[in-house]
């Protein structure tokens, strides 16, 4: 647009500028040259260590095929950052856990199992795209989220009728799918000036994880500095996860939001001396403390104070005598999982009780000398920092 000299109003100069052109491929003929120019400008400015995110319109919309990018000619540092949403929830503004739609094929999916497989397939295709079209670059889902005005704006209803239950369930299902696919992601979005009337302030969208009008979700006793004030559906995405891993995953880390259990199994890298680091959000989850059971080795817990957000950073050092290691996080007081018949449990319990001002550590029980499992004791220290 350019302003009209006579009226000062914007005037559309070329109405067909973005119209499809015969014989042209948007990705190959326009996006690839643009990406090369963009990368060259960044590198020539002296930012050789900057990461460059590349993305196209969402693949499941089928608007245009993704071109093959020559990552070497872009100077490296490329990240595949596609968008991904549950389209039915996004466009219809309703979440039904057992219904979704395959936009690419135009076919509905019914049943929680079928919906889960659809999401897994879509995310797997994005991972494959990084290998076939982006030179094996790492993948980070650059935009993903849910509309908070779903179900006829029930989040904004008056009084006790207001609820975020469907929003939380939709966001939890999305995060579950991403974690099951071992994908990193960036939630859309954070809007500091979000309002109930205007949403995110663009196109009447309402996906912000923050709103000044949101009711507090974390008690003042756990959040006296208001770190979580304004957060929406926090329990869906503020959850335990492994921040750093001293090896490679065995299977998929799983978080059961109903039981608040998180399990992680990995095979250690013999050349790595750094600890495995686990994030435990005790202000949002595990408000009465948590128990950590490990298959071997030792761990320590750093309790972060209220002004930082009241969470715990667990640093676990595995025993190199064992190839595979397992960590199980449960709410405090939860009994250990039953061992297979005829075998003693290989998980040794260490229990951590946390509050926003103090921390208490209980010594783990010693395994029985008659146990068929190897003698493994978790020794840990907890300190308030």
Tab-separated table of C-alpha atoms in Angstrom:
chain	number	residue	atom	x	y	z
A	1	UNK	CA	0.000	0.000	0.000
A	2	UNK	CA	1.010	3.602	-0.526
A	3	UNK	CA	-0.903	6.763	0.489
A	4	UNK	CA	-2.892	8.476	-2.253
A	5	UNK	CA	-1.504	11.965	-2.960
A	6	UNK	CA	-4.997	13.423	-3.186
A	7	UNK	CA	-6.817	11.807	-0.245
A	8	UNK	CA	-3.979	10.514	1.938
A	9	UNK	CA	-5.745	7.148	2.159
A	10	UNK	CA	-3.803	3.923	1.477
A	11	UNK	CA	-4.109	2.697	-2.098
A	12	UNK	CA	-3.412	-0.818	-3.336
A	13	UNK	CA	-0.810	-0.482	-6.076
A	14	UNK	CA	-0.711	-4.046	-7.434
A	15	UNK	CA	-3.762	-6.093	-6.559
A	16	UNK	CA	-2.279	-9.203	-8.174
A	17	UNK	CA	1.114	-8.994	-6.466
A	18	UNK	CA	0.589	-12.186	-4.418
A	19	UNK	CA	-1.566	-13.935	-7.005
A	20	UNK	CA	-0.282	-17.279	-8.321
A	21	UNK	CA	1.832	-16.901	-11.443
A	22	UNK	CA	1.781	-19.537	-14.180
A	23	UNK	CA	4.898	-21.691	-14.139
A	24	UNK	CA	6.152	-20.307	-10.810
A	25	UNK	CA	6.719	-22.224	-7.594
A	26	UNK	CA	6.585	-19.962	-4.547
A	27	UNK	CA	8.991	-22.024	-2.462
A	28	UNK	CA	11.657	-22.564	-5.118
A	29	UNK	CA	11.349	-19.294	-7.033
A	30	UNK	CA	10.754	-16.870	-4.190
A	31	UNK	CA	11.366	-18.342	-0.745
A	32	UNK	CA	14.751	-19.931	-1.508
A	33	UNK	CA	16.263	-16.698	-2.921
A	34	UNK	CA	14.799	-14.718	-0.015
A	35	UNK	CA	16.285	-17.134	2.520
A	36	UNK	CA	19.714	-16.881	0.887
A	37	UNK	CA	19.601	-13.085	0.948
A	38	UNK	CA	18.396	-13.035	4.549
A	39	UNK	CA	21.104	-15.452	5.733
A	40	UNK	CA	23.802	-13.545	3.839
A	41	UNK	CA	22.721	-10.266	5.447
A	42	UNK	CA	22.834	-11.779	8.945
A	43	UNK	CA	26.263	-13.388	8.411
A	44	UNK	CA	27.754	-10.305	6.760
A	45	UNK	CA	26.761	-8.273	9.819
A	46	UNK	CA	29.116	-10.422	11.883
A	47	UNK	CA	26.554	-12.773	13.423
A	48	UNK	CA	28.051	-16.106	12.443
A	49	UNK	CA	26.760	-17.746	15.633
A	50	UNK	CA	23.140	-16.646	15.243
A	51	UNK	CA	20.544	-19.303	14.526
A	52	UNK	CA	18.217	-18.699	11.573
A	53	UNK	CA	14.721	-20.172	11.742
A	54	UNK	CA	13.192	-21.214	8.423
A	55	UNK	CA	9.520	-21.958	7.926
A	56	UNK	CA	6.803	-22.034	5.306
A	57	UNK	CA	2.992	-21.925	5.550
A	58	UNK	CA	1.768	-24.845	7.718
A	59	UNK	CA	2.302	-28.097	5.819
A	60	UNK	CA	-1.104	-29.548	6.654
A	61	UNK	CA	-2.836	-26.644	4.889
A	62	UNK	CA	-1.231	-27.716	1.614
A	63	UNK	CA	-0.793	-24.141	0.355
A	64	UNK	CA	2.615	-24.750	-1.247
A	65	UNK	CA	5.286	-27.469	-1.149
A	66	UNK	CA	8.376	-26.965	0.988
A	67	UNK	CA	11.479	-26.347	-1.189
A	68	UNK	CA	14.823	-28.060	-0.733
A	69	UNK	CA	17.218	-25.694	1.053
A	70	UNK	CA	20.978	-25.943	0.575
A	71	UNK	CA	21.946	-25.440	4.212
A	72	UNK	CA	25.673	-25.293	3.406
A	73	UNK	CA	25.137	-22.260	1.149
A	74	UNK	CA	23.182	-20.577	3.937
A	75	UNK	CA	26.221	-20.652	6.197
A	76	UNK	CA	24.922	-23.217	8.666
A	77	UNK	CA	23.094	-22.434	11.872
A	78	UNK	CA	19.714	-23.262	10.344
A	79	UNK	CA	16.733	-24.429	12.427
A	80	UNK	CA	13.628	-25.989	10.896
A	81	UNK	CA	10.805	-24.116	12.676
A	82	UNK	CA	7.414	-25.124	11.237
A	83	UNK	CA	4.070	-24.258	12.805
A	84	UNK	CA	1.721	-26.970	14.028
A	85	UNK	CA	-1.796	-26.788	15.465
A	86	UNK	CA	-4.730	-29.052	16.077
A	87	UNK	CA	-6.732	-27.529	13.233
A	88	UNK	CA	-10.167	-28.545	14.483
A	89	UNK	CA	-9.603	-26.835	17.831
A	90	UNK	CA	-8.000	-23.765	16.274
A	91	UNK	CA	-10.552	-23.029	13.558
A	92	UNK	CA	-13.771	-24.243	15.180
A	93	UNK	CA	-12.938	-23.017	18.669
A	94	UNK	CA	-13.975	-26.272	20.290
A	95	UNK	CA	-11.942	-29.072	21.835
A	96	UNK	CA	-13.186	-32.648	21.775
A	97	UNK	CA	-10.403	-35.019	22.760
A	98	UNK	CA	-11.756	-37.899	20.662
A	99	UNK	CA	-12.328	-35.957	17.404
A	100	UNK	CA	-9.917	-34.328	14.956
A	101	UNK	CA	-9.519	-33.861	11.234
A	102	UNK	CA	-6.759	-34.604	8.769
A	103	UNK	CA	-6.769	-31.345	6.812
A	104	UNK	CA	-4.439	-32.718	4.142
A	105	UNK	CA	-6.769	-35.591	3.286
A	106	UNK	CA	-10.010	-33.993	4.374
A	107	UNK	CA	-10.869	-36.974	6.552
A	108	UNK	CA	-12.159	-36.971	10.145
A	109	UNK	CA	-10.631	-39.068	12.925
A	110	UNK	CA	-12.715	-40.474	15.763
A	111	UNK	CA	-11.484	-42.013	19.015
A	112	UNK	CA	-8.632	-40.920	21.253
A	113	UNK	CA	-6.317	-43.541	19.779
A	114	UNK	CA	-6.956	-42.437	16.209
A	115	UNK	CA	-6.527	-38.768	17.140
A	116	UNK	CA	-3.222	-39.500	18.902
A	117	UNK	CA	-1.935	-41.414	15.877
A	118	UNK	CA	-2.920	-38.543	13.580
A	119	UNK	CA	-0.988	-36.028	15.660
A	120	UNK	CA	2.006	-38.346	15.871
A	121	UNK	CA	1.990	-38.800	12.084
A	122	UNK	CA	1.763	-35.058	11.420
A	123	UNK	CA	4.662	-34.300	13.769
A	124	UNK	CA	6.719	-37.178	12.372
A	125	UNK	CA	6.255	-35.775	8.866
A	126	UNK	CA	7.625	-32.429	10.050
A	127	UNK	CA	10.666	-34.176	11.491
A	128	UNK	CA	11.168	-36.045	8.228
A	129	UNK	CA	10.911	-32.784	6.321
A	130	UNK	CA	13.948	-31.475	8.203
A	131	UNK	CA	15.958	-34.422	6.876
A	132	UNK	CA	14.722	-34.349	3.290
A	133	UNK	CA	14.417	-30.601	2.707
A	134	UNK	CA	16.506	-28.743	5.316
A	135	UNK	CA	19.731	-30.729	5.321
A	136	UNK	CA	19.024	-32.537	8.580
A	137	UNK	CA	18.685	-29.303	10.569
A	138	UNK	CA	17.222	-29.582	14.085
A	139	UNK	CA	13.472	-29.087	14.357
A	140	UNK	CA	11.753	-26.723	16.770
A	141	UNK	CA	8.013	-26.234	16.385
A	142	UNK	CA	8.105	-22.466	16.015
A	143	UNK	CA	4.456	-21.823	16.799
A	144	UNK	CA	1.873	-23.945	18.569
A	145	UNK	CA	-0.979	-23.175	20.928
A	146	UNK	CA	-4.720	-23.126	21.540
A	147	UNK	CA	-7.473	-20.467	21.402
A	148	UNK	CA	-8.569	-19.363	24.861
A	149	UNK	CA	-11.898	-18.062	23.581
A	150	UNK	CA	-13.059	-21.573	22.685
A	151	UNK	CA	-16.469	-22.987	23.587
A	152	UNK	CA	-18.311	-19.687	23.217
A	153	UNK	CA	-15.796	-17.780	25.368
A	154	UNK	CA	-16.542	-19.834	28.476
A	155	UNK	CA	-13.261	-18.601	29.990
A	156	UNK	CA	-14.819	-15.144	30.179
A	157	UNK	CA	-18.223	-16.119	31.567
A	158	UNK	CA	-19.465	-14.287	34.636
A	159	UNK	CA	-18.782	-15.542	38.130
A	160	UNK	CA	-18.398	-19.239	38.793
A	161	UNK	CA	-19.435	-20.155	35.263
A	162	UNK	CA	-16.034	-19.052	33.985
A	163	UNK	CA	-13.774	-22.033	33.362
A	164	UNK	CA	-10.512	-22.865	31.641
A	165	UNK	CA	-11.116	-26.617	31.829
A	166	UNK	CA	-11.424	-27.123	28.063
A	167	UNK	CA	-8.513	-24.773	27.370
A	168	UNK	CA	-6.317	-26.671	29.806
A	169	UNK	CA	-7.350	-30.032	28.340
A	170	UNK	CA	-6.671	-28.839	24.776
A	171	UNK	CA	-3.269	-27.409	25.645
A	172	UNK	CA	-2.340	-30.509	27.614
A	173	UNK	CA	-3.215	-32.731	24.640
A	174	UNK	CA	-1.041	-30.557	22.401
A	175	UNK	CA	1.949	-30.637	24.758
A	176	UNK	CA	1.522	-34.391	25.271
A	177	UNK	CA	1.742	-34.926	21.505
A	178	UNK	CA	4.854	-32.753	21.186
A	179	UNK	CA	6.660	-34.455	24.050
A	180	UNK	CA	5.715	-37.902	22.764
A	181	UNK	CA	7.462	-36.970	19.504
A	182	UNK	CA	10.582	-35.679	21.330
A	183	UNK	CA	10.057	-32.220	19.826
A	184	UNK	CA	11.142	-28.849	21.127
A	185	UNK	CA	8.538	-26.119	20.718
A	186	UNK	CA	7.625	-22.485	21.328
A	187	UNK	CA	4.119	-21.827	22.636
A	188	UNK	CA	2.129	-19.084	20.928
A	189	UNK	CA	1.833	-16.630	22.451
A	190	UNK	CA	2.646	-14.143	25.222
A	191	UNK	CA	0.765	-10.841	24.897
A	192	UNK	CA	1.563	-8.436	27.719
A	193	UNK	CA	-1.418	-6.182	26.975
A	194	UNK	CA	-3.963	-8.949	26.367
A	195	UNK	CA	-7.549	-8.020	27.196
A	196	UNK	CA	-10.721	-10.050	27.426
A	197	UNK	CA	-12.380	-7.819	24.831
A	198	UNK	CA	-9.649	-7.619	22.194
A	199	UNK	CA	-7.642	-10.748	22.900
A	200	UNK	CA	-4.077	-10.617	21.555
A	201	UNK	CA	-4.720	-7.299	19.813
A	202	UNK	CA	-4.458	-8.763	16.307
A	203	UNK	CA	-7.266	-10.109	14.162
A	204	UNK	CA	-9.296	-10.875	17.306
A	205	UNK	CA	-7.042	-13.844	18.013
A	206	UNK	CA	-6.944	-15.033	21.625
A	207	UNK	CA	-4.067	-17.457	22.164
A	208	UNK	CA	-2.058	-15.620	24.821
A	209	UNK	CA	-0.871	-17.675	27.779
A	210	UNK	CA	-1.038	-14.472	29.811
A	211	UNK	CA	-3.896	-12.117	30.564
A	212	UNK	CA	-4.151	-9.412	33.197
A	213	UNK	CA	-7.789	-10.382	33.643
A	214	UNK	CA	-6.985	-14.036	34.422
A	215	UNK	CA	-7.786	-15.367	37.878
A	216	UNK	CA	-4.708	-16.459	39.888
A	217	UNK	CA	-3.900	-20.144	39.397
A	218	UNK	CA	-1.121	-20.376	41.992
A	219	UNK	CA	-1.894	-19.555	45.655
A	220	UNK	CA	-0.355	-16.378	47.033
A	221	UNK	CA	1.479	-18.430	49.685
A	222	UNK	CA	3.419	-20.171	46.904
A	223	UNK	CA	3.707	-17.127	44.650
A	224	UNK	CA	4.096	-14.072	46.909
A	225	UNK	CA	6.012	-12.216	44.177
A	226	UNK	CA	3.360	-12.792	41.518
A	227	UNK	CA	5.639	-14.704	39.137
A	228	UNK	CA	2.700	-16.744	37.831
A	229	UNK	CA	0.082	-14.007	38.106
A	230	UNK	CA	-1.816	-13.691	34.839
A	231	UNK	CA	-0.808	-17.135	33.602
A	232	UNK	CA	-3.551	-19.232	32.002
A	233	UNK	CA	-3.868	-23.049	31.947
A	234	UNK	CA	-0.489	-23.257	33.692
A	235	UNK	CA	-0.876	-26.889	34.744
A	236	UNK	CA	-1.022	-27.929	31.082
A	237	UNK	CA	2.460	-26.736	30.178
A	238	UNK	CA	4.351	-25.939	33.413
A	239	UNK	CA	5.316	-29.541	34.039
A	240	UNK	CA	8.395	-31.614	34.811
A	241	UNK	CA	10.830	-32.210	31.988
A	242	UNK	CA	14.454	-33.102	31.412
A	243	UNK	CA	16.516	-30.001	30.642
A	244	UNK	CA	19.767	-31.829	29.919
A	245	UNK	CA	20.445	-35.530	29.401
A	246	UNK	CA	23.760	-37.310	29.935
A	247	UNK	CA	23.073	-39.783	27.152
A	248	UNK	CA	20.269	-40.826	24.822
A	249	UNK	CA	16.635	-41.555	25.572
A	250	UNK	CA	15.303	-45.077	25.806
A	251	UNK	CA	11.681	-44.783	24.795
A	252	UNK	CA	9.707	-41.616	25.492
A	253	UNK	CA	9.634	-39.621	28.743
A	254	UNK	CA	6.032	-39.600	29.922
A	255	UNK	CA	4.061	-37.307	32.195
A	256	UNK	CA	0.717	-38.521	33.518
A	257	UNK	CA	-1.118	-35.363	34.543
A	258	UNK	CA	-3.808	-37.297	36.404
A	259	UNK	CA	-1.356	-39.108	38.677
A	260	UNK	CA	1.355	-36.415	38.392
A	261	UNK	CA	3.963	-39.048	37.569
A	262	UNK	CA	6.933	-38.406	35.305
A	263	UNK	CA	9.183	-41.213	34.135
A	264	UNK	CA	12.444	-41.060	32.228
A	265	UNK	CA	14.769	-43.819	31.028
A	266	UNK	CA	18.056	-43.232	29.239
A	267	UNK	CA	21.313	-44.909	28.236
A	268	UNK	CA	24.290	-42.893	29.396
A	269	UNK	CA	27.077	-41.569	27.205
A	270	UNK	CA	30.392	-42.814	28.557
A	271	UNK	CA	32.129	-39.611	27.433
A	272	UNK	CA	29.698	-37.311	29.263
A	273	UNK	CA	30.575	-36.311	32.814
A	274	UNK	CA	27.790	-33.744	33.243
A	275	UNK	CA	24.675	-34.592	35.257
A	276	UNK	CA	21.198	-35.137	33.916
A	277	UNK	CA	19.068	-32.115	34.874
A	278	UNK	CA	15.373	-32.345	35.693
A	279	UNK	CA	13.009	-29.394	36.145
A	280	UNK	CA	10.294	-29.865	38.810
A	281	UNK	CA	7.694	-27.045	39.092
A	282	UNK	CA	6.652	-27.230	42.725
A	283	UNK	CA	4.504	-24.093	42.659
A	284	UNK	CA	2.278	-25.433	39.878
A	285	UNK	CA	2.673	-29.177	40.381
A	286	UNK	CA	3.778	-31.130	43.498
A	287	UNK	CA	2.673	-28.466	45.965
A	288	UNK	CA	2.844	-30.997	48.815
A	289	UNK	CA	6.266	-32.224	47.815
A	290	UNK	CA	7.520	-34.929	45.509
A	291	UNK	CA	9.288	-38.266	45.644
A	292	UNK	CA	12.068	-39.122	43.224
A	293	UNK	CA	12.991	-42.758	42.723
A	294	UNK	CA	16.133	-43.595	40.786
A	295	UNK	CA	17.529	-46.906	39.584
A	296	UNK	CA	21.085	-46.068	40.665
A	297	UNK	CA	23.461	-43.210	41.319
A	298	UNK	CA	22.762	-40.076	43.332
A	299	UNK	CA	21.072	-36.712	42.940
A	300	UNK	CA	20.837	-33.320	44.551
A	301	UNK	CA	18.028	-30.782	44.548
A	302	UNK	CA	18.418	-27.020	44.239
A	303	UNK	CA	15.282	-25.290	45.513
A	304	UNK	CA	14.664	-21.999	43.764
A	305	UNK	CA	13.049	-19.259	45.900
A	306	UNK	CA	9.634	-17.627	45.356
A	307	UNK	CA	11.057	-14.634	43.500
A	308	UNK	CA	12.436	-17.085	40.899
A	309	UNK	CA	9.194	-19.048	40.601
A	310	UNK	CA	9.405	-21.724	43.330
A	311	UNK	CA	10.726	-24.733	41.477
A	312	UNK	CA	13.347	-27.409	41.995
A	313	UNK	CA	16.284	-28.284	39.752
A	314	UNK	CA	17.333	-31.917	40.202
A	315	UNK	CA	20.877	-32.865	39.190
A	316	UNK	CA	21.167	-36.605	38.807
A	317	UNK	CA	24.510	-38.363	38.440
A	318	UNK	CA	24.156	-41.890	37.187
A	319	UNK	CA	26.262	-44.851	38.217
A	320	UNK	CA	28.423	-45.708	35.169
A	321	UNK	CA	28.399	-49.360	36.245
A	322	UNK	CA	24.870	-49.527	34.816
A	323	UNK	CA	24.157	-48.878	31.147
A	324	UNK	CA	20.504	-47.837	31.467
A	325	UNK	CA	19.038	-45.550	34.111
A	326	UNK	CA	15.484	-44.752	35.187
A	327	UNK	CA	14.016	-41.843	37.135
A	328	UNK	CA	10.446	-41.807	38.444
A	329	UNK	CA	8.892	-38.637	39.854
A	330	UNK	CA	5.664	-38.886	41.866
A	331	UNK	CA	3.767	-36.775	44.399
A	332	UNK	CA	5.043	-37.066	47.959
A	333	UNK	CA	3.574	-40.049	49.774
A	334	UNK	CA	2.762	-41.999	46.613
A	335	UNK	CA	3.651	-45.693	47.089
A	336	UNK	CA	6.332	-47.079	44.765
A	337	UNK	CA	5.178	-48.937	41.661
A	338	UNK	CA	4.741	-52.700	42.125
A	339	UNK	CA	7.737	-54.771	41.118
A	340	UNK	CA	7.351	-57.643	38.659
A	341	UNK	CA	6.407	-60.924	40.345
A	342	UNK	CA	9.397	-62.629	41.907
A	343	UNK	CA	11.658	-59.598	41.645
A	344	UNK	CA	12.500	-56.751	43.990
A	345	UNK	CA	11.990	-53.208	42.821
A	346	UNK	CA	15.067	-51.682	41.206
A	347	UNK	CA	13.985	-48.151	42.059
A	348	UNK	CA	15.235	-46.707	45.295
A	349	UNK	CA	13.117	-43.942	46.766
A	350	UNK	CA	14.312	-40.570	47.918
A	351	UNK	CA	11.614	-38.156	49.016
A	352	UNK	CA	11.776	-34.381	48.798
A	353	UNK	CA	9.299	-32.110	50.561
A	354	UNK	CA	9.395	-28.521	49.420
A	355	UNK	CA	7.725	-25.274	50.362
A	356	UNK	CA	8.286	-21.753	49.103
A	357	UNK	CA	10.624	-20.982	52.004
A	358	UNK	CA	12.172	-24.228	53.112
A	359	UNK	CA	13.152	-27.710	52.041
A	360	UNK	CA	13.402	-30.967	53.919
A	361	UNK	CA	15.153	-34.098	52.683
A	362	UNK	CA	14.320	-37.616	53.840
A	363	UNK	CA	16.961	-40.302	53.689
A	364	UNK	CA	16.097	-43.096	51.256
A	365	UNK	CA	15.539	-46.589	52.624
A	366	UNK	CA	18.239	-49.171	52.095
A	367	UNK	CA	17.353	-52.168	49.926
A	368	UNK	CA	17.009	-55.524	51.619
A	369	UNK	CA	20.107	-57.701	51.682
A	370	UNK	CA	17.889	-60.531	50.460
A	371	UNK	CA	16.804	-58.485	47.446
A	372	UNK	CA	17.380	-60.032	44.047
A	373	UNK	CA	18.115	-56.553	42.696
A	374	UNK	CA	21.630	-55.071	42.957
A	375	UNK	CA	22.198	-52.889	45.988
A	376	UNK	CA	21.450	-49.381	44.745
A	377	UNK	CA	21.131	-46.466	47.099
A	378	UNK	CA	20.202	-42.914	46.148
A	379	UNK	CA	22.187	-40.405	48.160
A	380	UNK	CA	21.167	-36.808	47.691
A	381	UNK	CA	21.417	-33.371	49.206
A	382	UNK	CA	18.910	-30.567	49.113
A	383	UNK	CA	19.868	-26.993	49.651
A	384	UNK	CA	17.903	-23.786	49.499
A	385	UNK	CA	19.469	-21.213	47.184
